[in-house]
PDB file of C-alpha atoms in Angstrom:
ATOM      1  CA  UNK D  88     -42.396 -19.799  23.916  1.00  0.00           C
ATOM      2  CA  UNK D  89     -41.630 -21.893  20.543  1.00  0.00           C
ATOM      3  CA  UNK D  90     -42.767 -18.653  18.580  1.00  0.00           C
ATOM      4  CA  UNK D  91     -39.915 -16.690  20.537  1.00  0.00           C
ATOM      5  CA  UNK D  92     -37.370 -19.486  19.515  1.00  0.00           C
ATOM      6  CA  UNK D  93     -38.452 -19.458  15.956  1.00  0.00           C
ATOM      7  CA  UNK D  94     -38.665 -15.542  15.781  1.00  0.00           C
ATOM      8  CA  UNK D  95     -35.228 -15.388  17.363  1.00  0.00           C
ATOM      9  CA  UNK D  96     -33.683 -18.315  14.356  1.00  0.00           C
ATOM     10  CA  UNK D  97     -35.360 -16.610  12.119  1.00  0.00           C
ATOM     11  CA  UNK D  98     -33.755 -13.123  12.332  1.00  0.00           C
ATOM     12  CA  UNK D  99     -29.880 -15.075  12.868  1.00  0.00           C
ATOM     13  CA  UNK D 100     -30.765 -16.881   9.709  1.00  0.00           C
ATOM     14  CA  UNK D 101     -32.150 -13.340   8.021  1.00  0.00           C
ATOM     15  CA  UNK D 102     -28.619 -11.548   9.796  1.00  0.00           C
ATOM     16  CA  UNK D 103     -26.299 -14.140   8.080  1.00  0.00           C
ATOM     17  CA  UNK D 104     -28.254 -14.039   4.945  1.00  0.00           C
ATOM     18  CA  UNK D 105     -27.401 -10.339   4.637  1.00  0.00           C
ATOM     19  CA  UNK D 106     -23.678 -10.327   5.383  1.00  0.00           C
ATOM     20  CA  UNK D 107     -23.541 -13.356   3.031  1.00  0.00           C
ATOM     21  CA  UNK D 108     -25.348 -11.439   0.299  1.00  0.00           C
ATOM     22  CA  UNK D 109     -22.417  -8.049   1.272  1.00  0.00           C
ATOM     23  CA  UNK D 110     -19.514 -10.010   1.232  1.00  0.00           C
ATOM     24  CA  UNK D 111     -20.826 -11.375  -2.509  1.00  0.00           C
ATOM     25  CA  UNK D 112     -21.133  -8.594  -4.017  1.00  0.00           C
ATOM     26  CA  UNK D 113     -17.941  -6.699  -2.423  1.00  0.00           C
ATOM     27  CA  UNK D 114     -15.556  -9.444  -3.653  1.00  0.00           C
ATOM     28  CA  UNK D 115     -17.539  -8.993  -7.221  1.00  0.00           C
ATOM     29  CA  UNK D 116     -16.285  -5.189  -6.949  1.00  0.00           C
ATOM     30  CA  UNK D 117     -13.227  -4.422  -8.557  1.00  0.00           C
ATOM     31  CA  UNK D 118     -10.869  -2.478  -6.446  1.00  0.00           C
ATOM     32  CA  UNK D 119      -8.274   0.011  -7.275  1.00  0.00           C
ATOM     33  CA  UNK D 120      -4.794  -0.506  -6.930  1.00  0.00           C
ATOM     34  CA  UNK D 121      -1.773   1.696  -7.006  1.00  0.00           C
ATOM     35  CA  UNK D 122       1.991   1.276  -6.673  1.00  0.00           C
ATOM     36  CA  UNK D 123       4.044   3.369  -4.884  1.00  0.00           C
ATOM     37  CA  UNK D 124       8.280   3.515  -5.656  1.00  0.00           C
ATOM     38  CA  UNK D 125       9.904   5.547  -3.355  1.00  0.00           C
ATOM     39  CA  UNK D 126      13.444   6.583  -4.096  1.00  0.00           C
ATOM     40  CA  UNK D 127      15.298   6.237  -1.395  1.00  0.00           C
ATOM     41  CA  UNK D 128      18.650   7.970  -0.245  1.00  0.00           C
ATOM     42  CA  UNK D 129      19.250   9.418   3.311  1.00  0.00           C
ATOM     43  CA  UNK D 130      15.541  10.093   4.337  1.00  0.00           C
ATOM     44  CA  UNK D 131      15.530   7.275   7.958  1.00  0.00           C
ATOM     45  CA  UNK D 132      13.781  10.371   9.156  1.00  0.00           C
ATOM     46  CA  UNK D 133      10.961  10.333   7.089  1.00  0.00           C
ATOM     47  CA  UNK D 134      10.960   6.421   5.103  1.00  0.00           C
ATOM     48  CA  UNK D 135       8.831   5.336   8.522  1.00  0.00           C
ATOM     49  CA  UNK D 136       6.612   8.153   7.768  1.00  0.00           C
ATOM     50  CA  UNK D 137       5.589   7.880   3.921  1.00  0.00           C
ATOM     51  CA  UNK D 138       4.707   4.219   4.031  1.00  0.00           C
ATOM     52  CA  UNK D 139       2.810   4.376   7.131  1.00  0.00           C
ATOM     53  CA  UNK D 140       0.868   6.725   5.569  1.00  0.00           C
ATOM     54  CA  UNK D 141       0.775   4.697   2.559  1.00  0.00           C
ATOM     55  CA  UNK D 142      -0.865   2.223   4.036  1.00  0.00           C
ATOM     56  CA  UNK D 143      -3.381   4.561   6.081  1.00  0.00           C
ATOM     57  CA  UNK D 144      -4.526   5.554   2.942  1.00  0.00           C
ATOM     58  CA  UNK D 145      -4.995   1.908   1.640  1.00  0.00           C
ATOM     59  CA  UNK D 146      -6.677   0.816   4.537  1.00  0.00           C
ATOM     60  CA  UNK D 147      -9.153   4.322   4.714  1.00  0.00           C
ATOM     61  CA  UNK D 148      -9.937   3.867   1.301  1.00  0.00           C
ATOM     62  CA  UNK D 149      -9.892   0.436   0.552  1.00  0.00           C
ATOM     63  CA  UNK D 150      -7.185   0.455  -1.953  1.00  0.00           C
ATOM     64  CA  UNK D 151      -4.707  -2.321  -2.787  1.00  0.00           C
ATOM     65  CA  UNK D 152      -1.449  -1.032  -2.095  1.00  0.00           C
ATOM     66  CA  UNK D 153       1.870  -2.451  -2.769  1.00  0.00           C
ATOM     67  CA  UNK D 154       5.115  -0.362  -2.187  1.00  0.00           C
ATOM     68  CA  UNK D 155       8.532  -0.772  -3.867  1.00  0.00           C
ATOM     69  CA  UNK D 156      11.564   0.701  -1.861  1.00  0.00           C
ATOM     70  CA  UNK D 157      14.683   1.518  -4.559  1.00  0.00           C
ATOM     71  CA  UNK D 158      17.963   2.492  -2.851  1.00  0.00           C
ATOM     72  CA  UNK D 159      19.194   5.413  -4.389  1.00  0.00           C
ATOM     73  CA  UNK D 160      22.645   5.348  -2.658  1.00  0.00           C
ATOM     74  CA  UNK D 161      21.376   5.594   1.136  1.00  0.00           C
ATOM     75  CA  UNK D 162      24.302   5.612   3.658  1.00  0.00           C
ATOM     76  CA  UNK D 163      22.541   5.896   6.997  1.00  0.00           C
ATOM     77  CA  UNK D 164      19.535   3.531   8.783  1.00  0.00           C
ATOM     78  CA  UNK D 165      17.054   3.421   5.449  1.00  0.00           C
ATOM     79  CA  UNK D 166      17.239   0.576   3.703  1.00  0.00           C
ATOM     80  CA  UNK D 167      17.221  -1.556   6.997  1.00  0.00           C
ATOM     81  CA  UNK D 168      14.199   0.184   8.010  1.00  0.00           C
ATOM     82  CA  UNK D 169      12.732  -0.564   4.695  1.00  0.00           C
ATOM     83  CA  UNK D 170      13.980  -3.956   5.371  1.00  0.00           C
ATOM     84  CA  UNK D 171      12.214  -4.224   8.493  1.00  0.00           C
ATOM     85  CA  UNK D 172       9.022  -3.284   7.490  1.00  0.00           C
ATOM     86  CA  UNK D 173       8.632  -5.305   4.706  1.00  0.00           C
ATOM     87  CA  UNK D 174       9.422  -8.155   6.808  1.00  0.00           C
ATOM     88  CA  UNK D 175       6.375  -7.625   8.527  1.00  0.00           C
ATOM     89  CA  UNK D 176       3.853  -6.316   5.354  1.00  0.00           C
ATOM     90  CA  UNK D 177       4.868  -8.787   2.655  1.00  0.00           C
ATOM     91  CA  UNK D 178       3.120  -5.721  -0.382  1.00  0.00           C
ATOM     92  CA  UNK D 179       6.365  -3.746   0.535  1.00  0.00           C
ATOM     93  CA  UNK D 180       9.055  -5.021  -1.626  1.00  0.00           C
ATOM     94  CA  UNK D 181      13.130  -3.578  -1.887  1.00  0.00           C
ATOM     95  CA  UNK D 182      15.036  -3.119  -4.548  1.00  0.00           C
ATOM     96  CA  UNK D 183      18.838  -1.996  -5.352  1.00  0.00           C
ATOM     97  CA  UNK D 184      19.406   0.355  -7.901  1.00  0.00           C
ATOM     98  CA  UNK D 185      22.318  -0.547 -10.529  1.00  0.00           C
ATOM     99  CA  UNK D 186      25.191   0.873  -9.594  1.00  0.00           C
ATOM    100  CA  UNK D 187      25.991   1.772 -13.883  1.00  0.00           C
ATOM    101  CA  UNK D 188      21.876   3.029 -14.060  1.00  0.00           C
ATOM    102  CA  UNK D 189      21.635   6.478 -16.094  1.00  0.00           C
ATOM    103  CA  UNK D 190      20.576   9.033 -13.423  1.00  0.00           C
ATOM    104  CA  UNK D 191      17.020   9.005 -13.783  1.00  0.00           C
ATOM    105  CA  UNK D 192      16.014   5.386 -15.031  1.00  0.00           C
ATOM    106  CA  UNK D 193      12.665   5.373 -14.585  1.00  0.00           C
ATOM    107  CA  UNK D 194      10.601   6.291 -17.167  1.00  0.00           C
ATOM    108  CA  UNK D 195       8.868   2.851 -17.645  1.00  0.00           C
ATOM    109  CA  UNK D 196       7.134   2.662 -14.487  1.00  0.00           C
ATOM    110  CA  UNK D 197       3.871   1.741 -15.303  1.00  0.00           C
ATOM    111  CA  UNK D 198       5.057  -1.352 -16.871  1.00  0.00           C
ATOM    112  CA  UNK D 199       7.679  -2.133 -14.033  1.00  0.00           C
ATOM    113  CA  UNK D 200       4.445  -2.248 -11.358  1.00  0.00           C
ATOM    114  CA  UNK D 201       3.125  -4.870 -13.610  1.00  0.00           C
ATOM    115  CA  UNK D 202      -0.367  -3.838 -12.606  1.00  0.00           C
ATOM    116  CA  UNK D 203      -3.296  -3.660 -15.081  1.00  0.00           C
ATOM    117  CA  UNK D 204      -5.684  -1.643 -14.566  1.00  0.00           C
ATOM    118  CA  UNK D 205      -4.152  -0.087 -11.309  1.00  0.00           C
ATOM    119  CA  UNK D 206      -1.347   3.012 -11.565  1.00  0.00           C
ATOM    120  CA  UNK D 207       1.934   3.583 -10.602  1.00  0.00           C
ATOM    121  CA  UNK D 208       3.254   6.791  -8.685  1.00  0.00           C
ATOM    122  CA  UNK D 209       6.772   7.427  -7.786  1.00  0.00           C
ATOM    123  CA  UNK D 210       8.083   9.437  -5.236  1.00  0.00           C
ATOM    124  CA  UNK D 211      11.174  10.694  -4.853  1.00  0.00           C
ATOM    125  CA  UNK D 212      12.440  11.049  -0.997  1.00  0.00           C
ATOM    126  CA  UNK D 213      16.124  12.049  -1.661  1.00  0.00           C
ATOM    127  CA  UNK D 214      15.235  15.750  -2.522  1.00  0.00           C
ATOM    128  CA  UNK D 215      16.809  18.058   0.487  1.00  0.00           C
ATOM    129  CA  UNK D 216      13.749  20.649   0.264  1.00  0.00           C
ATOM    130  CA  UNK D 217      11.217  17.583   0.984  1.00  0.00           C
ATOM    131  CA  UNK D 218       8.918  19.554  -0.764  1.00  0.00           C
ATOM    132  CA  UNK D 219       7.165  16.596  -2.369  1.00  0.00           C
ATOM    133  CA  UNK D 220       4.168  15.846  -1.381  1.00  0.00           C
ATOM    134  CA  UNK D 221       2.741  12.182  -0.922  1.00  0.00           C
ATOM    135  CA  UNK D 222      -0.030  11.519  -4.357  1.00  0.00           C
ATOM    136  CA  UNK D 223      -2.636  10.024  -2.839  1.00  0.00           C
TER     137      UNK D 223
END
């Protein structure tokens, strides 16, 4: 009977042994990051979409995600959608574009994500043909 006990606190002692020794060397790893800016102009149809998927992928893969919504001009439901999820997922951030910007200010990407060692895509969701595909 006492050998049953002992054989029994011996293999809980052995199980948390090994998920302590896993989670140790997992939070060693280094894991990839990306970040996504989406342009945003009158796309409530599809915003929902993309960063659900977005975050699929993160969670599938295990990659840190964080999401920057610009507003491009939208005149419909997007930006409060945006708004709304990022109330709820605190990597999704918002941001207003300048009303003066040049057309196309965003050549410096990379450095805007500050992220080292992780990359930035951008995506742009105001094209009518939405023949963009998401970069995963």
């Amino acid at each position: 009977m006492i050998s049953i006990l002992l054989l029994v606190v011996c293999c809980y002692f052995l199980a948390a042994l090994t998920v302590y020794a896993i989670r140790r060397m997992s939070a060693s790893r280094k894991r990839n990051r990306r970040h996504y800016f989406l342009l945003a102009g009158n796309g409530q149809d599809h915003l929902e979409w993309v960063i659900r998927s977005i975050r699929r992928y993160a969670s599938r893969t295990g990659t840190e995600v964080t999401v920057t919504v610009i507003d491009c001009g939208s005149r419909d439901e997007t930006m409060s959608i945006a708004a709304c999820l990022a109330k709820r997922d605190e990597s999704i951030r918002i941001s207003q574009r300048a009303a003066d910007a040049e057309e196309e200010p965003w050549g410096g990407i990379g450095e805007a994500a500050g992220e080292r060692g992780g990359s930035a895509v951008m995506l742009d969701l105001r094209s009518p043909d939405r023949s963009w595909k998401l970069k995963l």
